[in-house]
CSV table of C-alpha atoms and ligand atoms in Angstrom, one decimal:
chain,number,residue,atom,x,y,z
A,14,MET,CA,-2.0,3.8,-22.9
A,15,ASP,CA,-1.4,7.4,-23.8
A,16,MET,CA,-0.5,9.7,-21.0
A,17,THR,CA,0.3,13.3,-20.2
A,18,ALA,CA,1.9,14.6,-17.0
A,19,SER,CA,-1.3,16.6,-16.2
A,20,ASP,CA,-3.5,13.6,-16.4
A,21,SER,CA,-6.0,13.0,-13.5
A,22,LEU,CA,-8.3,10.5,-12.1
A,23,GLN,CA,-11.5,11.0,-10.1
A,24,ILE,CA,-12.6,8.7,-7.3
A,25,GLN,CA,-16.1,8.4,-6.0
A,26,SER,CA,-16.4,8.0,-2.2
A,27,TRP,CA,-19.0,8.2,0.6
A,28,ASN,CA,-17.6,11.6,1.4
A,29,GLY,CA,-17.9,12.9,-2.1
A,30,PRO,CA,-15.5,12.6,-5.1
A,31,TYR,CA,-11.8,13.3,-4.9
A,32,THR,CA,-9.1,13.8,-7.5
A,33,VAL,CA,-5.7,12.3,-8.1
A,34,ARG,CA,-3.4,14.4,-10.3
A,35,PHE,CA,-0.3,13.0,-12.0
A,36,ARG,CA,2.7,15.3,-12.0
A,37,GLN,CA,6.4,15.0,-12.6
A,38,THR,CA,8.0,17.4,-10.2
A,39,VAL,CA,7.4,18.0,-6.5
A,40,ALA,CA,7.0,21.7,-7.2
A,41,GLU,CA,4.2,21.0,-9.6
A,42,ALA,CA,2.4,18.7,-7.2
A,43,ALA,CA,2.9,21.3,-4.4
A,44,GLY,CA,1.4,23.9,-6.7
A,45,ASP,CA,-1.9,21.9,-6.8
A,46,ILE,CA,-2.5,22.4,-3.1
A,47,PRO,CA,-5.2,25.2,-2.7
A,48,ARG,CA,-4.0,28.3,-0.9
A,49,ASP,CA,-7.5,29.8,-0.5
A,50,ARG,CA,-7.7,28.8,3.2
A,51,PRO,CA,-5.2,28.3,6.0
A,52,LEU,CA,-3.0,25.3,5.6
A,53,HIS,CA,-1.5,23.0,8.2
A,54,ILE,CA,1.1,20.5,7.1
A,55,VAL,CA,2.1,17.2,8.7
A,56,MET,CA,5.2,16.0,6.9
A,57,ASP,CA,7.9,13.3,6.9
A,58,THR,CA,11.2,14.7,8.3
A,59,ARG,CA,13.2,12.9,5.7
A,60,VAL,CA,11.1,14.1,2.8
A,61,ALA,CA,11.3,17.7,4.3
A,62,LEU,CA,15.1,17.5,4.1
A,63,LEU,CA,15.4,15.8,0.7
A,64,HIS,CA,12.9,18.0,-1.1
A,65,ALA,CA,13.3,21.2,0.9
A,66,THR,CA,13.7,23.5,-2.1
A,67,ALA,CA,10.7,22.3,-4.0
A,68,LEU,CA,8.5,22.3,-0.9
A,69,ALA,CA,9.7,25.7,0.4
A,70,PRO,CA,6.9,27.9,-1.1
A,71,LEU,CA,4.2,25.6,0.3
A,72,LEU,CA,5.9,25.5,3.7
A,73,THR,CA,6.3,29.3,3.8
A,74,ASP,CA,2.6,29.8,3.1
A,75,ALA,CA,1.5,27.2,5.7
A,76,ARG,CA,-0.1,28.4,9.0
A,77,SER,CA,1.7,25.5,10.8
A,78,VAL,CA,4.1,22.7,9.9
A,79,HIS,CA,4.5,19.5,11.9
A,80,PRO,CA,7.5,17.3,11.0
A,81,ILE,CA,7.2,13.7,12.1
A,82,GLU,CA,9.6,10.8,11.6
A,83,ALA,CA,8.2,8.0,9.5
A,84,LEU,CA,8.4,5.3,12.2
A,85,GLU,CA,5.8,2.7,13.0
A,86,GLY,CA,6.0,3.8,16.6
A,87,ASN,CA,4.8,7.2,15.6
A,88,LYS,CA,1.8,5.8,13.8
A,89,SER,CA,0.2,4.9,17.1
A,90,LEU,CA,-2.8,5.9,19.1
A,91,GLU,CA,-0.4,7.1,21.9
A,92,VAL,CA,1.1,9.7,19.6
A,93,VAL,CA,-2.2,11.1,18.3
A,94,PRO,CA,-2.9,13.4,21.3
A,95,ALA,CA,0.4,15.2,20.9
A,96,LEU,CA,-0.4,16.0,17.2
A,97,VAL,CA,-3.9,17.1,18.1
A,98,GLN,CA,-2.4,19.3,20.8
A,99,ARG,CA,0.1,20.9,18.4
A,100,LEU,CA,-2.5,21.5,15.7
A,101,SER,CA,-4.9,23.0,18.3
A,102,GLU,CA,-2.1,25.3,19.6
A,103,ALA,CA,-1.5,26.4,15.9
A,104,GLY,CA,-5.1,27.5,15.8
A,105,ILE,CA,-6.5,24.9,13.5
A,106,ARG,CA,-10.2,25.4,12.5
A,107,ARG,CA,-12.8,23.2,10.8
A,108,ASP,CA,-12.6,25.1,7.5
A,109,HIS,CA,-8.7,24.9,7.3
A,110,LEU,CA,-6.9,22.3,5.2
A,111,LEU,CA,-4.7,19.6,6.6
A,112,LEU,CA,-2.0,18.3,4.3
A,113,ALA,CA,0.1,15.1,4.6
A,114,ILE,CA,3.5,14.9,2.8
A,115,GLY,CA,5.1,11.5,3.1
A,116,GLY,CA,4.4,7.8,2.7
A,117,GLY,CA,1.9,5.5,4.2
A,118,ILE,CA,2.8,6.3,7.8
A,119,LEU,CA,2.2,10.0,7.4
A,120,GLN,CA,-0.9,9.2,5.4
A,121,ASP,CA,-2.4,7.0,8.1
A,122,MET,CA,-1.7,9.6,10.9
A,123,THR,CA,-3.0,12.6,9.0
A,124,CYS,CA,-6.1,10.7,7.7
A,125,PHE,CA,-6.9,9.6,11.2
A,126,VAL,CA,-6.4,13.1,12.8
A,127,ALA,CA,-8.4,14.8,10.0
A,128,SER,CA,-11.3,12.3,10.6
A,129,ILE,CA,-11.5,13.1,14.3
A,130,LEU,CA,-10.8,16.8,14.4
A,131,PHE,CA,-14.1,18.7,14.5
A,132,ARG,CA,-15.7,15.3,13.6
A,133,GLY,CA,-14.0,15.5,10.3
A,134,MET,CA,-12.1,18.2,8.4
A,135,ASP,CA,-10.7,18.3,4.8
A,136,TRP,CA,-7.2,16.9,4.1
A,137,ALA,CA,-5.0,16.6,1.1
A,138,PHE,CA,-2.1,14.3,0.3
A,139,LEU,CA,1.3,14.4,-1.5
A,140,PRO,CA,2.3,10.8,-1.4
A,141,SER,CA,6.1,10.5,-1.4
A,142,THR,CA,6.6,6.7,-1.5
A,143,LEU,CA,5.8,4.5,-4.5
A,144,LEU,CA,3.6,2.3,-2.2
A,145,ALA,CA,1.5,5.3,-1.3
A,146,GLN,CA,1.4,6.7,-4.8
A,147,ALA,CA,0.4,3.4,-6.6
A,148,ASP,CA,-1.7,1.9,-3.8
A,149,SER,CA,-2.5,3.3,-0.4
A,150,CYS,CA,-3.3,6.9,-1.4
A,151,ILE,CA,-6.8,5.9,-2.6
A,152,GLY,CA,-9.2,3.7,-0.7
A,153,SER,CA,-10.0,5.9,2.3
A,154,LYS,CA,-8.4,3.7,5.0
A,155,SER,CA,-6.6,4.9,8.0
A,156,SER,CA,-4.7,2.4,10.1
A,157,ILE,CA,-3.3,3.2,13.5
A,158,ASN,CA,-1.2,0.9,15.8
A,159,ALA,CA,-2.7,0.5,19.3
A,160,ALA,CA,-2.2,-1.7,22.3
A,161,GLY,CA,0.9,-3.2,20.6
A,162,VAL,CA,-1.2,-4.4,17.6
A,163,LYS,CA,-0.4,-3.1,14.1
A,164,ASN,CA,-3.3,-1.3,12.4
A,165,LEU,CA,-5.7,-2.2,15.2
A,166,VAL,CA,-7.6,1.1,15.0
A,167,GLY,CA,-8.9,3.0,12.0
A,168,ASN,CA,-11.7,4.3,9.9
A,169,PHE,CA,-12.5,5.3,6.3
A,170,TYR,CA,-11.9,9.0,5.6
A,171,PRO,CA,-10.7,9.9,2.1
A,172,PRO,CA,-8.7,13.1,1.3
A,173,ARG,CA,-10.1,15.8,-0.9
A,174,GLN,CA,-7.3,15.6,-3.3
A,175,ILE,CA,-4.0,13.8,-4.1
A,176,SER,CA,-1.1,14.9,-6.3
A,177,ILE,CA,1.4,12.4,-7.3
A,178,ALA,CA,4.9,13.6,-8.2
A,179,THR,CA,7.1,10.9,-9.8
A,180,GLN,CA,10.2,13.0,-8.8
A,181,PHE,CA,9.7,11.7,-5.2
A,182,ILE,CA,10.6,8.2,-6.4
A,183,ALA,CA,14.1,9.2,-7.3
A,184,THR,CA,15.2,9.7,-3.7
A,185,LEU,CA,13.6,6.6,-2.3
A,186,ASP,CA,15.7,3.7,-1.0
A,187,PRO,CA,15.8,1.0,-3.8
A,188,ARG,CA,14.1,-1.4,-1.4
A,189,ASP,CA,11.2,1.0,-1.0
A,190,VAL,CA,10.8,1.2,-4.8
A,191,ARG,CA,10.7,-2.6,-5.0
A,192,SER,CA,8.3,-2.7,-2.1
A,193,GLY,CA,5.9,-0.4,-4.1
A,194,VAL,CA,6.3,-2.4,-7.2
A,195,GLY,CA,5.2,-5.5,-5.2
A,196,GLU,CA,1.9,-3.9,-4.5
A,197,MET,CA,1.6,-2.9,-8.2
A,198,LEU,CA,2.2,-6.5,-9.3
A,199,LYS,CA,-0.5,-7.5,-6.8
A,200,VAL,CA,-3.1,-5.1,-8.2
A,201,HIS,CA,-2.3,-6.2,-11.8
A,202,ALA,CA,-2.6,-9.9,-10.9
A,203,ILE,CA,-6.0,-9.2,-9.4
A,204,ASP,CA,-7.1,-7.6,-12.6
A,205,GLY,CA,-6.3,-10.8,-14.5
A,206,PRO,CA,-3.5,-12.6,-16.4
A,207,ALA,CA,-3.4,-10.0,-19.2
A,208,SER,CA,-2.8,-7.2,-16.8
A,209,TYR,CA,-0.2,-9.1,-14.9
A,210,ASP,CA,1.6,-10.1,-18.1
A,211,ARG,CA,1.7,-6.5,-19.2
A,212,ILE,CA,3.4,-5.2,-16.1
A,213,ALA,CA,5.6,-8.3,-15.9
A,214,GLU,CA,6.8,-7.6,-19.4
A,215,ALA,CA,7.6,-4.0,-18.5
A,216,TYR,CA,9.2,-5.0,-15.1
A,217,SER,CA,12.8,-3.9,-15.8
A,218,ARG,CA,11.7,-0.6,-17.4
A,219,LEU,CA,9.8,0.4,-14.3
A,220,PHE,CA,13.1,1.1,-12.6
A,221,THR,CA,14.7,2.9,-15.4
A,222,GLU,CA,12.0,4.9,-17.3
A,223,THR,CA,9.9,7.3,-15.3
A,224,ALA,CA,7.2,7.4,-18.0
A,225,VAL,CA,6.7,3.6,-17.8
A,226,MET,CA,6.6,3.8,-14.0
A,227,LEU,CA,3.9,6.6,-14.2
A,228,GLU,CA,1.9,4.5,-16.7
A,229,PHE,CA,1.8,1.6,-14.3
A,230,ILE,CA,1.1,3.7,-11.2
A,231,ARG,CA,-1.9,5.1,-13.1
A,232,ALA,CA,-3.0,1.7,-14.2
A,233,SER,CA,-2.7,0.3,-10.6
A,234,LEU,CA,-4.9,3.2,-9.3
A,235,LEU,CA,-7.4,2.6,-12.1
A,236,ILE,CA,-7.8,-1.0,-11.2
A,237,LYS,CA,-8.1,-0.2,-7.5
A,238,LYS,CA,-10.6,2.6,-8.2
A,239,GLN,CA,-13.0,0.1,-9.8
A,240,MET,CA,-12.9,-2.1,-6.7
A,241,ILE,CA,-13.1,0.6,-4.0
A,242,GLU,CA,-15.9,2.4,-5.7
A,243,VAL,CA,-18.1,-0.7,-5.4
A,244,ASP,CA,-16.9,-1.8,-2.0
A,245,GLU,CA,-15.3,1.2,-0.2
A,246,PHE,CA,-15.8,-0.3,3.2
A,247,ASP,CA,-14.2,-3.6,2.4
A,248,ARG,CA,-17.2,-5.8,3.0
A,249,GLY,CA,-16.8,-8.1,0.0
A,250,PRO,CA,-15.2,-7.7,-3.4
A,251,ARG,CA,-12.4,-5.5,-2.1
A,252,ASN,CA,-11.1,-8.4,0.1
A,253,VAL,CA,-9.2,-9.7,-2.9
A,254,PHE,CA,-6.7,-6.8,-2.4
A,255,ASN,CA,-5.4,-8.9,0.5
A,256,TYR,CA,-3.9,-11.3,-2.1
A,257,GLY,CA,-0.3,-12.1,-0.9
A,258,HIS,CA,-1.1,-10.3,2.4
A,259,SER,CA,-2.0,-13.1,4.8
A,260,PHE,CA,1.2,-14.9,3.8
A,261,GLY,CA,3.1,-11.6,3.5
A,262,HIS,CA,2.1,-10.4,7.0
A,263,ALA,CA,3.0,-13.8,8.4
A,264,ILE,CA,6.4,-13.6,6.7
A,265,GLU,CA,7.0,-10.1,8.1
A,266,ALA,CA,6.1,-11.2,11.6
A,267,ALA,CA,8.1,-14.4,11.4
A,268,THR,CA,11.2,-12.6,10.3
A,269,GLY,CA,10.9,-9.7,12.8
A,270,TYR,CA,10.1,-7.3,9.9
A,271,ALA,CA,13.4,-8.1,8.1
A,272,VAL,CA,11.5,-8.2,4.8
A,273,PRO,CA,10.0,-4.8,3.7
A,274,HIS,CA,6.2,-4.9,3.4
A,275,GLY,CA,5.7,-4.9,-0.4
A,276,ILE,CA,8.5,-7.4,-0.9
A,277,ALA,CA,7.0,-9.7,1.7
A,278,VAL,CA,3.7,-9.4,-0.2
A,279,THR,CA,5.5,-10.4,-3.4
A,280,MET,CA,6.8,-13.5,-1.7
A,281,GLY,CA,3.3,-14.0,-0.2
A,282,MET,CA,1.7,-14.0,-3.7
A,283,ASP,CA,4.3,-16.6,-4.9
A,284,MET,CA,3.5,-18.6,-1.8
A,285,ALA,CA,-0.3,-18.3,-2.3
A,286,ASN,CA,0.2,-19.5,-5.9
A,287,HIS,CA,2.3,-22.4,-4.9
A,288,VAL,CA,-0.1,-23.5,-2.2
A,289,SER,CA,-3.0,-23.0,-4.6
A,290,THR,CA,-1.3,-25.1,-7.3
A,291,ARG,CA,-0.5,-27.9,-4.8
A,292,MET,CA,-4.2,-27.9,-3.7
A,293,GLY,CA,-5.1,-28.5,-7.3
A,294,ARG,CA,-6.7,-25.1,-7.8
A,295,MET,CA,-4.2,-22.9,-9.8
A,296,PRO,CA,-2.9,-24.6,-12.9
A,297,ALA,CA,0.9,-25.3,-12.7
A,298,GLN,CA,1.5,-23.2,-15.9
A,299,ASP,CA,0.0,-20.2,-14.2
A,300,PHE,CA,2.4,-20.6,-11.2
A,301,ALA,CA,5.2,-20.8,-13.7
A,302,ARG,CA,4.0,-17.8,-15.7
A,303,MET,CA,4.0,-15.6,-12.6
A,304,HIS,CA,7.0,-16.9,-10.6
A,305,PRO,CA,9.9,-15.4,-12.6
A,306,VAL,CA,8.9,-11.7,-12.0
A,307,LEU,CA,7.6,-12.3,-8.5
A,308,ARG,CA,10.9,-14.0,-7.7
A,309,ARG,CA,12.9,-11.1,-9.2
A,310,ASN,CA,11.0,-8.6,-7.0
A,311,TYR,CA,12.0,-10.4,-3.8
A,312,ASP,CA,15.5,-11.3,-5.0
A,313,GLY,CA,18.0,-11.1,-2.2
A,314,TYR,CA,15.3,-11.9,0.4
A,315,GLU,CA,14.8,-15.5,-0.7
A,316,ALA,CA,17.5,-16.6,1.7
A,317,VAL,CA,16.0,-14.8,4.7
A,318,PRO,CA,15.1,-17.7,7.0
A,319,VAL,CA,11.3,-17.9,7.7
A,320,PRO,CA,10.7,-20.5,10.4
A,321,VAL,CA,7.6,-22.3,9.3
A,322,ASP,CA,6.2,-22.7,12.8
A,323,ARG,CA,6.4,-19.0,13.5
A,324,MET,CA,4.9,-18.2,10.1
A,325,LEU,CA,1.9,-20.6,10.7
A,326,GLU,CA,1.5,-19.2,14.2
A,327,ALA,CA,1.3,-15.6,12.7
A,328,LEU,CA,-1.1,-16.9,10.0
A,329,SER,CA,-3.4,-18.4,12.6
A,330,ARG,CA,-3.7,-14.9,14.2
A,331,ASP,CA,-4.9,-13.3,11.0
A,332,LYS,CA,-8.0,-11.2,11.8
A,333,LYS,CA,-9.8,-12.5,8.6
A,334,ASN,CA,-9.8,-16.2,9.9
A,335,VAL,CA,-13.1,-17.9,10.5
A,336,GLY,CA,-13.1,-20.3,13.5
A,337,THR,CA,-10.0,-22.6,13.1
A,338,ASP,CA,-10.0,-22.2,9.3
A,339,LEU,CA,-7.6,-19.8,7.7
A,340,SER,CA,-9.2,-17.3,5.4
A,341,LEU,CA,-6.9,-17.0,2.4
A,342,ILE,CA,-6.9,-15.1,-0.9
A,343,LEU,CA,-5.9,-17.6,-3.5
A,344,PRO,CA,-6.0,-17.9,-7.3
A,345,ASN,CA,-8.5,-20.4,-8.7
A,346,THR,CA,-8.4,-22.6,-11.8
A,347,GLN,CA,-9.2,-19.6,-14.0
A,348,SER,CA,-6.4,-17.6,-12.4
A,349,ARG,CA,-9.0,-15.4,-10.8
A,350,ILE,CA,-8.2,-14.3,-7.2
A,351,GLU,CA,-10.8,-15.3,-4.6
A,352,LYS,CA,-11.3,-15.8,-0.9
A,353,VAL,CA,-11.2,-19.4,0.4
A,354,ARG,CA,-11.3,-21.1,3.7
A,355,VAL,CA,-8.4,-23.5,4.3
A,356,PRO,CA,-7.9,-25.8,7.4
A,357,PRO,CA,-4.4,-25.4,8.7
A,358,ASP,CA,-3.8,-29.2,8.5
A,359,THR,CA,-0.6,-31.2,7.9
A,360,ALA,CA,-0.9,-31.0,4.1
A,361,PHE,CA,-1.2,-27.2,4.3
A,362,ARG,CA,1.8,-27.0,6.6
A,363,ASP,CA,3.9,-29.2,4.2
A,364,ARG,CA,3.0,-27.0,1.2
A,365,CYS,CA,4.1,-23.9,3.2
A,366,ARG,CA,7.4,-25.6,4.2
A,367,GLU,CA,8.0,-26.8,0.6
A,368,PHE,CA,7.7,-23.2,-0.6
A,369,LEU,CA,9.9,-21.7,2.1
A,370,ASP,CA,12.6,-24.3,2.0
A,371,ASP,CA,12.7,-25.0,-1.7
A,372,VAL,CA,10.4,-23.2,-4.2
A,373,ARG,CA,11.2,-19.6,-3.3
A,374,ARG,CA,15.0,-20.3,-3.6
A,375,ARG,CA,14.6,-21.2,-7.3
A,376,ALA,CA,15.5,-18.4,-9.7
B,425,NAD,N1,-4.0,3.2,4.9
B,425,NAD,C1,-3.8,2.3,3.9
B,425,NAD,O1,-4.6,2.1,3.1
B,425,NAD,C2,-2.4,1.7,3.9
B,425,NAD,C3,-2.1,0.8,2.9
B,425,NAD,C4,-0.8,0.2,2.8
B,425,NAD,C5,0.1,0.5,3.8
B,425,NAD,N2,-0.3,1.4,4.8
B,425,NAD,C6,0.7,1.7,5.9
B,425,NAD,O2,1.8,2.5,5.3
B,425,NAD,C7,3.0,2.3,6.0
B,425,NAD,C8,4.1,2.0,5.1
B,425,NAD,O3,4.2,3.1,4.2
B,425,NAD,P1,5.2,3.4,3.1
B,425,NAD,O4,5.8,2.1,2.6
B,425,NAD,O5,4.6,4.2,2.1
B,425,NAD,O6,6.4,4.1,3.7
B,425,NAD,P2,6.7,4.9,5.0
B,425,NAD,O7,5.8,6.0,5.3
B,425,NAD,O8,6.9,3.9,6.1
B,425,NAD,O9,8.2,5.4,4.7
B,425,NAD,C9,9.2,4.5,4.4
B,425,NAD,C10,10.6,5.2,4.4
B,425,NAD,O10,10.7,6.1,3.3
B,425,NAD,C11,11.1,7.4,3.6
B,425,NAD,N3,10.6,8.2,2.6
B,425,NAD,C12,9.3,8.6,2.3
B,425,NAD,N4,9.3,9.3,1.1
B,425,NAD,C13,10.6,9.4,0.7
B,425,NAD,C14,11.2,10.0,-0.5
B,425,NAD,N5,10.5,10.6,-1.4
B,425,NAD,N6,12.6,9.9,-0.6
B,425,NAD,C15,13.3,9.2,0.4
B,425,NAD,N7,12.8,8.6,1.5
B,425,NAD,C16,11.4,8.7,1.6
B,425,NAD,C17,10.5,7.5,5.0
B,425,NAD,O11,11.1,8.6,5.7
B,425,NAD,C18,10.7,6.2,5.6
B,425,NAD,O12,12.0,6.1,6.1
B,425,NAD,C19,2.7,1.2,7.0
B,425,NAD,O13,2.5,1.7,8.3
B,425,NAD,C20,1.4,0.5,6.5
B,425,NAD,O14,0.6,0.0,7.5
B,425,NAD,C21,-1.5,2.0,4.9
B,426,ZN,ZN1,0.1,-4.0,1.3
């Protein structure tokens, strides 16, 4: 795929179309933000420090700036009133623009606040993590923690525009890069074996060549675009994006969040593949085709103990379950990803244990 730095993508949504621009530097991406109306910025404190120089002109022009630490505890319903209060005190109006600078946490908070202020005001986004750039920035969802439950509250409220600067990736913790790559592997696997093989073949270069990373960020968003444009509200086809997530969330919960999200998702895909293969669904050669790169992406975490009881207990609480059956996203005999109901019986439990105790340890 040929690509230039000024490339862009348009996404159709219930709230009108929005644009994703691909940039190299943070300064270029900041330059995309319209200055024709008052701007209020909600930004990640760490990103503010690391990219202070590039962001300075934008911050100087802003009517108000609200630094927030990217902590799950801050992405909660309890913290929303304080942000609303600060924005109100800063004189925010319906025709102003709200801008989020940061990863998924800042995205979720800003998206939610933009959706409720004045019954909805415009917002824009400069995603600073790979996960947000390659995955969460499109798709309209906000997810807010409430009553001690992660992502309990939310709605669908897309931004007006998004500018992706690959320069942000350079300052990320390596585990956050791998976490983002996990979601990129997921999106490509959903698109089919040819797409997965393409990103798997380029795997090493993702970490060393910015142009290759950008190519696959764009490809990931293109695949996701096709799905969210037909099922923005996640009623059917979009469900497949939960591939690796039921197992992944259960692994996160069972390990007390010792495994970063996208890395747990990578392990979750490998686990879904294993279970599917042992159920006689996914051909063994497909498991073997995908395992090496999935395994590399969770390398170092294969030894983290995952107590099978705690994992199954977390799996049984998944909000997608139907009755006592688990609702899982598994590859079928054609290597296509689909939603299946699986009873959490002894055989299922054995397959999970097999994976956790043995299969995931294999290089
Ligand atoms: N709304 C959605 O569709 C959606 C989808 C997936 C995930 N999420 C949510 O996103 C959150 C996770 O987001 P995330 O993984 O993007 O990261 P994050 O926002 O949790 O940030 C991760 C860490 O990276 C730091 N950071 C951010 N940008 C940086 C940069 N350029 N350089 C150095 N450090 C930087 C942050 O300060 C933080 O310490 C979760 O709360 C999850 O529920 C939402
Ligand atoms: Zn995810």
